[in-house]
């Protein structure tokens, strides 16, 4: 049945990369690196609609260029039908897709996908894998070895069924996508190998190879001993080429002859745009290394023990390679750990030096700020003293000293702490602040360091604070004469 939606596709899909079947056929060949592309559907390359290319051919021919305006307009007029004609296939394609959409639905209902159809059909892939395991288990049941009877004194052989334990099937019962996901989910140093077997039911040697080679006791023992769910070194996957997974593996590896068996090493998973359980057309790329490839009629001409030897040799050699890589990885980790420790110690030392430098800079900055504050205080103090002296001089000049014998004169005698006495005349209406101004100027002229001083009288006992500076001498009881004691408050 030809799917109509395949015919209407404009873009083409690329087929997976094929590998020549003669690249690796024994463990002595060199390892080949391949990239397995998990395509969403295994479709053939489709062709573009012939009408699209035929219609687009005339549009690619450009008319000769003319320098006149009339020639340019004529060229545009001539090219217009070709441009319209070049768009016709796309318009027809869109219309056909819209008109035939109900038919697509009817076709999908009339011809639903089969149980093994679809690469990303996880249910179909698992069902196909279980069908292969069931078929292989039947082949194991048919091949029952003849075991010697230890109780037979004549040395003959009898088929003792109760002594025989039927080996289990080493092949995975999950689809290819899930099997590959299980392998890539493990750490790279413990990632198992992938043993791939493609079965051709119509091939003359297919059943014989299954029965006499894959069901051989030595080979089954080798595969089952190396096949474990968590720490096995080999994961076996078998598929019929009549299933989607089998056909994909056949196209990917370029298989042309049967029986076919390959041993692959799965590398780190590449970028993916979907998981194995999705049903859309997602693509996932996983790099693999081909270690062993055996195919063709010559496989049935060699003894099964030789195939077992090939597989065992390859598995052992790969285990040695992984052991060497693991040793190198551990050495790199030890070197990285040592380097990290050295870097950490260096960073700690550097941080300690930086902290000491920051502390030193902060101490220097703090000392600088304190010095600036002291200088500012000294400057403000000096400015305040200068302003205080200027104000005192201005007040004395405005008040003046009255002449002796004039009316309204208050005579003052100042007694200093050193015993020295000074007389001075003031107006009785002068304030105590004027008296303090006189003392400030006198201390400055005489070089006496007395910034903070107090005024008091003995008879009567009275002290004059700076808050009482607005009182006149007459109001304070210091007129017409008084003796004022000057005290140094800072001493």
Short mmCIF file of C-alpha atoms in Angstrom, two decimals, residues 89 104 117 203 356 375-376 404 433:
data_model
loop_
_atom_site.label_atom_id
_atom_site.label_comp_id
_atom_site.label_asym_id
_atom_site.label_seq_id
_atom_site.Cartn_x
_atom_site.Cartn_y
_atom_site.Cartn_z
CA UNK A 89 3.40 23.61 -7.14
CA UNK A 104 -5.45 10.20 5.42
CA UNK A 117 5.72 -1.51 12.83
CA UNK A 203 17.65 -17.89 5.25
CA UNK A 356 46.49 40.70 56.12
CA UNK A 375 43.68 67.94 62.44
CA UNK A 376 40.12 68.99 61.76
CA UNK A 404 38.07 107.87 85.84
CA UNK A 433 29.94 89.04 78.83
#
